[in-house]
Short mmCIF file of C-alpha atoms in Angstrom, two decimals:
data_model
loop_
_atom_site.label_atom_id
_atom_site.label_comp_id
_atom_site.label_asym_id
_atom_site.label_seq_id
_atom_site.Cartn_x
_atom_site.Cartn_y
_atom_site.Cartn_z
CA MET A 1 -27.76 30.07 -12.93
CA LYS A 2 -28.40 29.15 -9.36
CA ASN A 3 -30.02 26.22 -10.31
CA THR A 4 -26.65 25.05 -12.93
CA HIS A 5 -24.75 26.26 -9.78
CA SER A 6 -26.46 23.31 -7.75
CA LEU A 7 -26.44 20.30 -10.46
CA HIS A 8 -22.77 21.06 -10.57
CA ALA A 9 -21.93 20.53 -6.98
CA LEU A 10 -23.95 17.70 -7.26
CA ALA A 11 -22.66 16.23 -9.84
CA LEU A 12 -18.95 17.18 -8.52
CA ALA A 13 -20.09 14.67 -5.12
CA ALA A 14 -21.33 11.83 -6.94
CA ALA A 15 -18.45 11.77 -9.14
CA ALA A 16 -15.77 11.91 -6.24
CA LEU A 17 -18.61 9.12 -4.28
CA ALA A 18 -17.66 6.93 -7.20
CA ALA A 19 -14.52 7.34 -7.82
CA ALA A 20 -13.57 7.42 -3.52
CA PRO A 21 -13.44 3.48 -3.53
CA GLU A 22 -11.60 3.13 -6.75
CA ALA A 23 -8.43 5.48 -4.57
CA ARG A 24 -5.46 3.22 -5.95
CA ALA A 25 -4.12 0.76 -3.14
CA ASP A 26 -1.00 1.83 -3.78
CA LEU A 27 -1.01 5.96 -2.50
CA ILE A 28 0.20 4.10 0.44
CA THR A 29 3.44 2.74 -0.85
CA ASP A 30 3.80 5.65 -2.94
CA TRP A 31 3.58 7.78 0.17
CA ASN A 32 5.83 5.54 2.13
CA LEU A 33 8.53 5.63 -0.41
CA LYS A 34 8.92 9.55 -0.29
CA SER A 35 8.89 9.03 3.33
CA ALA A 36 11.74 7.61 3.66
CA ASP A 37 13.18 9.92 1.05
CA ILE A 38 12.48 12.73 3.16
CA ILE A 39 13.97 11.36 6.19
CA THR A 40 16.83 10.27 4.43
CA ASP A 41 17.75 13.21 3.55
CA ALA A 42 17.44 14.85 6.93
CA LYS A 43 19.77 12.31 8.36
CA ILE A 44 18.48 11.68 11.52
CA GLY A 45 19.86 8.38 13.70
CA THR A 46 17.37 4.84 13.45
CA PRO A 47 15.23 5.85 16.72
CA PRO A 48 14.11 9.17 15.65
CA ALA A 49 13.27 7.99 12.17
CA VAL A 50 11.23 5.17 13.38
CA ARG A 51 9.50 7.45 15.75
CA VAL A 52 8.88 10.04 12.33
CA MET A 53 7.46 7.10 10.31
CA ALA A 54 5.36 6.37 13.13
CA ILE A 55 3.65 9.56 13.71
CA VAL A 56 3.20 10.07 9.94
CA GLN A 57 2.33 6.68 8.44
CA THR A 58 -0.76 7.22 11.50
CA ALA A 59 -1.72 10.14 10.61
CA ALA A 60 -1.73 8.58 6.84
CA GLN A 61 -4.32 6.05 8.08
CA CYS A 62 -6.39 8.58 9.75
CA ALA A 63 -6.74 10.61 6.55
CA VAL A 64 -8.02 7.73 4.51
CA ASN A 65 -10.31 6.62 7.04
CA ALA A 66 -11.71 9.96 7.03
CA ALA A 67 -11.86 10.17 3.00
CA LEU A 68 -13.04 6.98 2.50
CA SER A 69 -15.73 8.13 5.06
CA ASP A 70 -16.00 11.34 4.07
CA LYS A 71 -16.74 10.29 0.46
CA THR A 72 -16.34 14.07 -1.16
CA ALA A 73 -13.06 14.04 -0.18
CA ALA A 74 -10.35 13.05 -2.56
CA VAL A 75 -8.49 10.43 -1.10
CA GLU A 76 -4.77 11.76 -2.61
CA ALA A 77 -5.29 15.34 -1.07
CA ALA A 78 -6.40 13.58 2.04
CA LEU A 79 -2.46 11.91 2.28
CA ALA A 80 -0.70 14.78 0.83
CA ALA A 81 -1.97 17.49 3.01
CA ALA A 82 -1.09 14.79 6.15
CA HIS A 83 2.03 14.37 4.89
CA ARG A 84 2.49 17.55 4.49
CA ALA A 85 1.65 18.59 8.34
CA SER A 86 2.88 15.44 9.75
CA PHE A 87 6.93 16.41 8.56
CA ALA A 88 6.20 20.33 8.54
CA ARG A 89 6.86 19.73 12.60
CA LEU A 90 8.44 16.60 12.96
CA LEU A 91 11.20 17.50 10.01
CA PRO A 92 10.96 21.11 9.81
CA ALA A 93 13.78 22.06 7.77
CA GLN A 94 13.16 19.42 4.98
CA GLN A 95 9.77 21.78 4.12
CA ALA A 96 11.25 22.38 0.71
CA LEU A 97 11.28 18.55 -0.32
CA THR A 98 8.19 17.36 1.36
CA GLU A 99 6.38 20.18 -0.50
CA GLY A 100 7.95 19.60 -3.97
CA MET A 101 6.71 16.03 -3.27
CA VAL A 102 3.30 17.89 -2.28
CA GLN A 103 2.42 19.43 -4.75
CA ALA A 104 3.56 16.94 -8.17
CA ALA A 105 0.74 14.51 -5.72
CA LEU A 106 -2.17 17.74 -5.92
CA ALA A 107 -0.98 19.05 -8.80
CA PRO A 108 -3.08 16.37 -11.32
CA LEU A 109 -6.55 17.03 -8.89
CA PRO A 110 -9.13 19.67 -9.85
CA GLU A 111 -9.67 22.41 -7.65
CA GLY A 112 -13.21 22.06 -6.23
CA PRO A 113 -14.79 20.68 -2.73
CA ALA A 114 -13.24 16.89 -3.25
CA LYS A 115 -10.03 18.90 -2.88
CA ALA A 116 -10.50 21.16 -0.53
CA ALA A 117 -11.89 18.65 1.76
CA GLY A 118 -9.25 16.07 1.27
CA LEU A 119 -7.14 18.63 2.03
CA ARG A 120 -8.81 19.81 5.74
CA LEU A 121 -9.02 15.77 6.62
CA GLY A 122 -5.59 15.40 6.40
CA GLU A 123 -4.63 18.27 7.82
CA GLN A 124 -6.78 17.41 10.84
CA CYS A 125 -5.78 14.23 10.80
CA ALA A 126 -2.23 15.29 11.32
CA ALA A 127 -2.82 17.22 14.29
CA GLU A 128 -4.55 15.15 16.17
CA VAL A 129 -1.88 12.77 16.03
CA LEU A 130 0.21 15.24 16.92
CA ALA A 131 -1.26 16.23 19.84
CA ARG A 132 -1.63 12.88 20.69
CA ARG A 133 2.32 11.73 20.51
CA ALA A 134 3.67 15.33 21.47
CA ASP A 135 4.48 14.62 25.23
CA ASP A 136 5.93 10.72 24.25
CA GLY A 137 9.39 11.47 25.80
CA ALA A 138 10.54 11.95 22.69
CA THR A 139 12.38 15.37 23.56
CA THR A 140 13.46 14.39 26.86
CA PRO A 141 16.62 15.52 27.91
CA GLU A 142 19.60 12.76 27.72
CA THR A 143 20.56 12.03 31.19
CA TYR A 144 23.08 9.51 29.87
CA ARG A 145 26.26 8.79 32.46
CA PRO A 146 29.08 6.91 30.97
CA HIS A 147 30.72 4.18 32.95
CA THR A 148 34.00 5.17 33.95
CA SER A 149 35.94 5.99 37.56
CA ALA A 150 37.34 9.51 38.60
CA GLY A 151 39.48 10.91 35.64
CA ILE A 152 40.20 7.81 33.41
CA TYR A 153 39.31 8.77 29.91
CA VAL A 154 36.71 6.79 28.13
CA PRO A 155 35.33 6.85 24.58
CA THR A 156 33.49 10.28 23.78
CA ALA A 157 30.81 9.74 21.22
CA ALA A 158 27.42 10.09 22.79
CA ALA A 159 25.49 7.03 23.51
CA ALA A 160 22.33 7.06 20.84
CA ALA A 161 18.89 6.84 22.99
CA PRO A 162 19.56 6.55 26.43
CA GLN A 163 16.29 8.54 26.67
CA TRP A 164 14.44 6.40 24.68
CA PRO A 165 13.24 3.67 27.77
CA GLN A 166 11.50 6.70 29.14
CA ARG A 167 8.84 6.71 25.61
CA LYS A 168 4.93 6.64 25.96
CA PRO A 169 4.73 3.11 23.97
CA TRP A 170 1.85 3.39 21.18
CA LEU A 171 0.69 -0.55 21.81
CA MET A 172 2.34 -2.07 25.09
CA ALA A 173 1.87 -1.13 28.47
CA SER A 174 5.30 -0.43 29.30
CA ALA A 175 9.07 0.85 27.93
CA SER A 176 9.78 -3.21 29.80
CA ALA A 177 6.15 -4.98 29.02
CA VAL A 178 8.96 -7.58 26.89
CA ARG A 179 11.82 -6.82 28.58
CA PRO A 180 13.71 -9.80 28.17
CA PRO A 181 15.91 -11.88 30.93
CA ALA A 182 19.91 -11.24 31.74
CA PRO A 183 22.42 -11.79 28.35
CA PRO A 184 24.44 -15.27 29.00
CA ALA A 185 26.56 -14.68 32.67
CA LEU A 186 30.30 -14.43 31.16
CA ALA A 187 31.05 -18.09 33.06
CA SER A 188 28.64 -19.97 30.97
CA GLU A 189 29.42 -22.25 27.89
CA ALA A 190 26.55 -20.04 26.35
CA TRP A 191 28.32 -16.68 26.48
CA ALA A 192 31.71 -18.91 25.02
CA ARG A 193 29.73 -19.89 22.37
CA ASP A 194 28.70 -16.53 21.49
CA TYR A 195 32.38 -15.06 21.54
CA ASN A 196 33.81 -17.71 19.38
CA GLU A 197 31.23 -17.46 16.70
CA VAL A 198 31.30 -13.44 17.09
CA LYS A 199 35.20 -13.36 16.82
CA LEU A 200 35.75 -16.13 14.27
CA LEU A 201 33.23 -15.00 11.69
CA GLY A 202 33.07 -11.32 12.41
CA GLY A 203 36.06 -9.57 12.01
CA ARG A 204 37.11 -7.09 9.70
CA HIS A 205 39.72 -9.36 8.04
CA SER A 206 38.31 -12.61 8.65
CA THR A 207 39.17 -15.81 6.66
CA GLN A 208 36.29 -18.35 7.99
CA ARG A 209 33.52 -15.87 6.78
CA SER A 210 32.19 -16.31 3.34
CA ALA A 211 31.65 -13.54 0.74
CA GLU A 212 27.71 -14.24 0.59
CA GLN A 213 28.42 -13.51 4.33
CA THR A 214 29.98 -10.60 4.28
CA GLU A 215 27.57 -9.12 2.01
CA VAL A 216 24.50 -10.17 4.04
CA GLY A 217 27.06 -8.10 7.03
CA ARG A 218 27.13 -5.23 4.69
CA PHE A 219 23.14 -5.10 3.60
CA TRP A 220 21.96 -5.36 7.30
CA GLU A 221 24.60 -2.11 7.75
CA TYR A 222 21.36 -0.11 7.37
CA SER A 223 19.23 0.84 10.01
CA LEU A 224 16.89 3.34 8.52
CA PRO A 225 12.74 2.14 8.64
CA ALA A 226 12.73 1.95 4.28
CA VAL A 227 15.00 -1.18 4.67
CA TYR A 228 11.60 -3.19 6.73
CA TYR A 229 9.36 -1.18 4.43
CA GLY A 230 10.64 -2.73 1.61
CA VAL A 231 9.51 -6.02 3.01
CA LEU A 232 5.80 -4.64 3.74
CA ARG A 233 5.15 -3.27 0.76
CA SER A 234 5.87 -6.81 -1.18
CA VAL A 235 2.56 -7.43 0.95
CA ALA A 236 0.99 -4.33 0.74
CA LEU A 237 1.44 -3.90 -3.95
CA ALA A 238 0.41 -7.71 -4.40
CA PRO A 239 -2.81 -8.08 -6.34
CA GLY A 240 -6.34 -7.82 -4.68
CA ARG A 241 -5.69 -5.10 -1.68
CA ASP A 242 -7.44 -1.91 -0.97
CA LEU A 243 -6.66 1.23 0.33
CA ALA A 244 -7.81 1.28 3.89
CA ARG A 245 -5.57 -2.52 4.03
CA ASN A 246 -2.92 -0.97 3.31
CA ALA A 247 -3.24 1.78 5.26
CA ARG A 248 -4.14 0.02 8.43
CA LEU A 249 -0.85 -2.20 7.44
CA PHE A 250 1.87 0.39 7.32
CA ALA A 251 -0.23 2.32 10.30
CA VAL A 252 0.06 -0.43 12.58
CA ALA A 253 3.72 -1.98 11.61
CA ALA A 254 4.86 1.81 11.38
CA GLN A 255 3.38 1.90 15.74
CA ALA A 256 4.87 -1.55 15.94
CA MET A 257 7.91 -0.82 15.11
CA ASP A 258 8.22 2.67 17.12
CA ASP A 259 7.49 0.07 20.69
CA ALA A 260 10.03 -2.39 19.35
CA LEU A 261 12.58 0.26 19.25
CA ILE A 262 11.39 1.85 22.19
CA ALA A 263 11.27 -2.34 24.39
CA VAL A 264 14.92 -2.57 22.69
CA PHE A 265 16.65 0.13 24.45
CA ASP A 266 14.98 -0.02 27.33
CA ALA A 267 16.77 -3.41 27.31
CA LYS A 268 19.66 -2.27 26.66
CA TYR A 269 20.31 0.47 28.59
CA GLN A 270 18.52 -2.17 31.56
CA TYR A 271 22.18 -4.57 30.58
CA HIS A 272 24.40 -2.49 29.48
CA PHE A 273 26.36 -5.41 28.05
CA TRP A 274 29.44 -5.13 26.47
CA ARG A 275 30.13 -4.85 22.42
CA PRO A 276 32.07 -7.46 20.39
CA VAL A 277 34.80 -5.09 19.63
CA THR A 278 34.60 -4.74 23.69
CA ALA A 279 34.41 -8.20 24.85
CA VAL A 280 37.02 -9.44 21.98
CA ARG A 281 39.89 -7.46 23.04
CA ASN A 282 39.32 -8.13 26.56
CA GLY A 283 38.77 -11.76 26.39
CA ASP A 284 40.93 -12.11 29.04
CA ILE A 285 39.35 -10.37 31.86
CA ASP A 286 35.81 -12.28 31.89
CA GLY A 287 36.61 -15.32 33.69
CA ASN A 288 36.27 -17.57 30.80
CA ASP A 289 39.23 -19.95 29.73
CA ALA A 290 37.23 -20.51 26.81
CA THR A 291 37.72 -16.75 25.64
CA VAL A 292 40.96 -15.79 24.70
CA ARG A 293 41.93 -12.65 23.72
CA ASP A 294 42.20 -11.16 20.61
CA ALA A 295 44.62 -7.63 20.94
CA GLY A 296 43.02 -6.06 17.72
CA TRP A 297 40.34 -7.42 16.90
CA LEU A 298 37.32 -5.16 15.00
CA PRO A 299 33.91 -5.68 13.76
CA LEU A 300 33.24 -5.92 9.65
CA VAL A 301 31.16 -2.68 10.62
CA GLU A 302 31.11 0.36 12.77
CA THR A 303 29.63 -0.62 16.32
CA PRO A 304 26.20 1.58 17.10
CA MET A 305 26.57 3.73 19.67
CA HIS A 306 24.74 2.29 22.13
CA PRO A 307 24.76 -1.51 24.70
CA GLU A 308 25.47 -4.73 22.87
CA TYR A 309 21.98 -6.72 23.87
CA PRO A 310 19.45 -7.40 22.47
CA SER A 311 19.60 -6.67 19.35
CA ALA A 312 17.52 -4.16 17.80
CA HIS A 313 17.41 -4.90 14.37
CA SER A 314 16.73 -8.81 15.41
CA THR A 315 13.71 -7.30 17.12
CA LEU A 316 12.07 -4.74 13.99
CA ALA A 317 12.22 -7.71 11.98
CA ALA A 318 10.55 -10.00 13.41
CA THR A 319 8.11 -7.51 14.32
CA VAL A 320 7.23 -6.65 10.72
CA ALA A 321 7.15 -10.85 9.92
CA GLN A 322 4.64 -11.70 12.48
CA LEU A 323 2.01 -8.77 11.09
CA VAL A 324 2.82 -9.48 7.57
CA LYS A 325 1.67 -13.20 8.73
CA ALA A 326 -1.15 -11.74 10.44
CA ASP A 327 -1.73 -10.10 7.79
CA ILE A 328 -2.27 -11.82 4.88
CA GLY A 329 -3.85 -14.53 6.90
CA ASN A 330 -4.27 -18.11 5.34
CA GLN A 331 -3.81 -16.79 1.99
CA PRO A 332 -0.21 -17.29 -0.18
CA LEU A 333 2.38 -15.55 0.89
CA PRO A 334 4.11 -13.07 -1.82
CA PRO A 335 7.46 -12.90 -2.46
CA LEU A 336 9.33 -11.05 -0.16
CA ALA A 337 11.88 -8.24 -1.09
CA THR A 338 14.22 -5.18 0.13
CA SER A 339 16.82 -3.28 -1.32
CA SER A 340 19.98 -1.56 0.97
CA PRO A 341 21.99 1.45 0.14
CA THR A 342 24.25 0.06 2.27
CA ALA A 343 24.92 -3.45 -0.06
CA LYS A 344 24.75 -0.51 -3.08
CA GLY A 345 21.18 -0.45 -3.45
CA ALA A 346 21.26 -4.38 -3.89
CA THR A 347 17.47 -6.03 -3.67
CA ARG A 348 17.56 -9.52 -1.13
CA ARG A 349 14.47 -11.65 -1.18
CA TRP A 350 12.85 -14.38 0.88
CA THR A 351 9.57 -16.73 0.19
CA ARG A 352 9.21 -17.32 4.48
CA VAL A 353 8.91 -14.90 7.24
CA GLU A 354 11.39 -16.87 9.38
CA ASP A 355 14.25 -17.05 6.43
CA PHE A 356 13.77 -12.80 6.81
CA VAL A 357 13.89 -12.80 10.57
CA GLN A 358 17.26 -15.90 10.29
CA GLU A 359 18.97 -13.52 7.85
CA VAL A 360 18.85 -10.60 9.78
CA GLY A 361 20.01 -11.94 12.95
CA ASP A 362 23.13 -13.63 10.57
CA ALA A 363 23.38 -10.87 9.46
CA ARG A 364 24.29 -8.81 12.79
CA VAL A 365 26.61 -11.43 13.63
CA TRP A 366 28.95 -12.12 10.56
CA ALA A 367 29.18 -7.62 10.62
CA GLY A 368 30.52 -8.74 14.16
CA ILE A 369 28.26 -6.35 16.10
CA HIS A 370 26.17 -8.45 18.12
CA PHE A 371 26.36 -11.91 19.73
CA ARG A 372 24.02 -15.20 18.82
CA SER A 373 21.96 -14.13 22.23
CA ALA A 374 21.00 -10.82 21.48
CA CYS A 375 19.73 -11.56 17.83
CA ASP A 376 17.69 -14.78 19.36
CA THR A 377 16.28 -12.70 22.06
CA GLY A 378 15.36 -9.87 19.83
CA ALA A 379 13.63 -11.93 17.55
CA ALA A 380 11.74 -13.65 20.78
CA MET A 381 10.77 -9.73 21.63
CA GLY A 382 9.71 -8.85 17.90
CA ARG A 383 7.46 -11.70 17.88
CA ARG A 384 5.62 -10.80 21.04
CA VAL A 385 5.60 -6.89 19.98
CA GLY A 386 3.96 -8.48 16.45
CA GLU A 387 1.55 -10.33 18.21
CA LEU A 388 0.63 -7.45 20.81
CA ALA A 389 0.16 -5.12 17.49
CA ALA A 390 -1.49 -7.65 15.25
CA ARG A 391 -4.76 -7.15 17.39
CA GLN A 392 -4.82 -3.84 15.63
CA LEU A 393 -5.10 -5.15 12.12
CA GLN A 394 -9.17 -6.42 12.02
CA PRO A 395 -11.25 -3.41 10.26
CA ALA A 396 -12.79 -1.92 12.61
CA PRO A 397 -16.54 -2.82 13.23
CA GLN A 398 -18.90 -0.78 10.62
#
């Protein structure tokens, strides 16, 4: 009987060894979609959501690498365990939803040493990443001081993520590593150009904005990370991809996107530049004769509760675009696509990464919440973050 058990164990190990390299490359994209559902259900803001995804995708990459290196561990179990342990700490209120997804992923796997080893490795990876990011500053109490004079009313909605500039980046040397110069001076021609463009095209009742421009503005009203991971999935689901490569791309992109928002909020709270809805209603006090006040102007979409400059969307788009280019290298670019809940699930497509980045910047102007300079500056910042992150895309030496 003892010899029979030994032969059975060897057979299981051999089967796992043979199966490990065949793990589906789209396991990463499957779990990325599940993660997006969990985050959406949690109803958290964009900066915290991007941070959560960075930790989760990093744990997922660790789990894939650990399971493939172990060769006797089930990758599917490792990924499920890494996601379960990560979300248990980051979004504990979503435990029921997370557990349902985990059990659905684990159910097809036979009980045995491969499954047990995968679960153990996934849990270890999540614990390691969570420990590494425990002191990243995300839970630092915010102490934002509204700009006002004693006794004067200002809108009382809380500013978004004012503590984000104090966070520890993943890849950048500091939050201010890619801090841009100040926005255009209010007396400048550049400011007048920015002001009049958004006033003309970004107003809620604009007669100059086309129907398509309105659709694009509404599409990019959505800001949770899922809208960018759709673009990454366009690459990850192309033929010939392997699991380790996809895990690496998603982990590096997630870290870079988190760094991009750290950099953006560093600049936003450094310069405290006014939003179009504030500027256009106060066009008579900026000292520029080329900016005419519109007392009742409103943007197409609701204005986010943080300073205007630079554009976070433009920074994220350029970061993702830079990593897509680095990942595919000289290979043909697959068609890029993503969908948006704020556009009723509509899908938009691009054949060039530059067109994708340009559209995101245009959308924020047409939505009436950003000036052109903020979008151009954000794109330049994103390219720098993406270039820094792209160094992590090369496989580790064997």
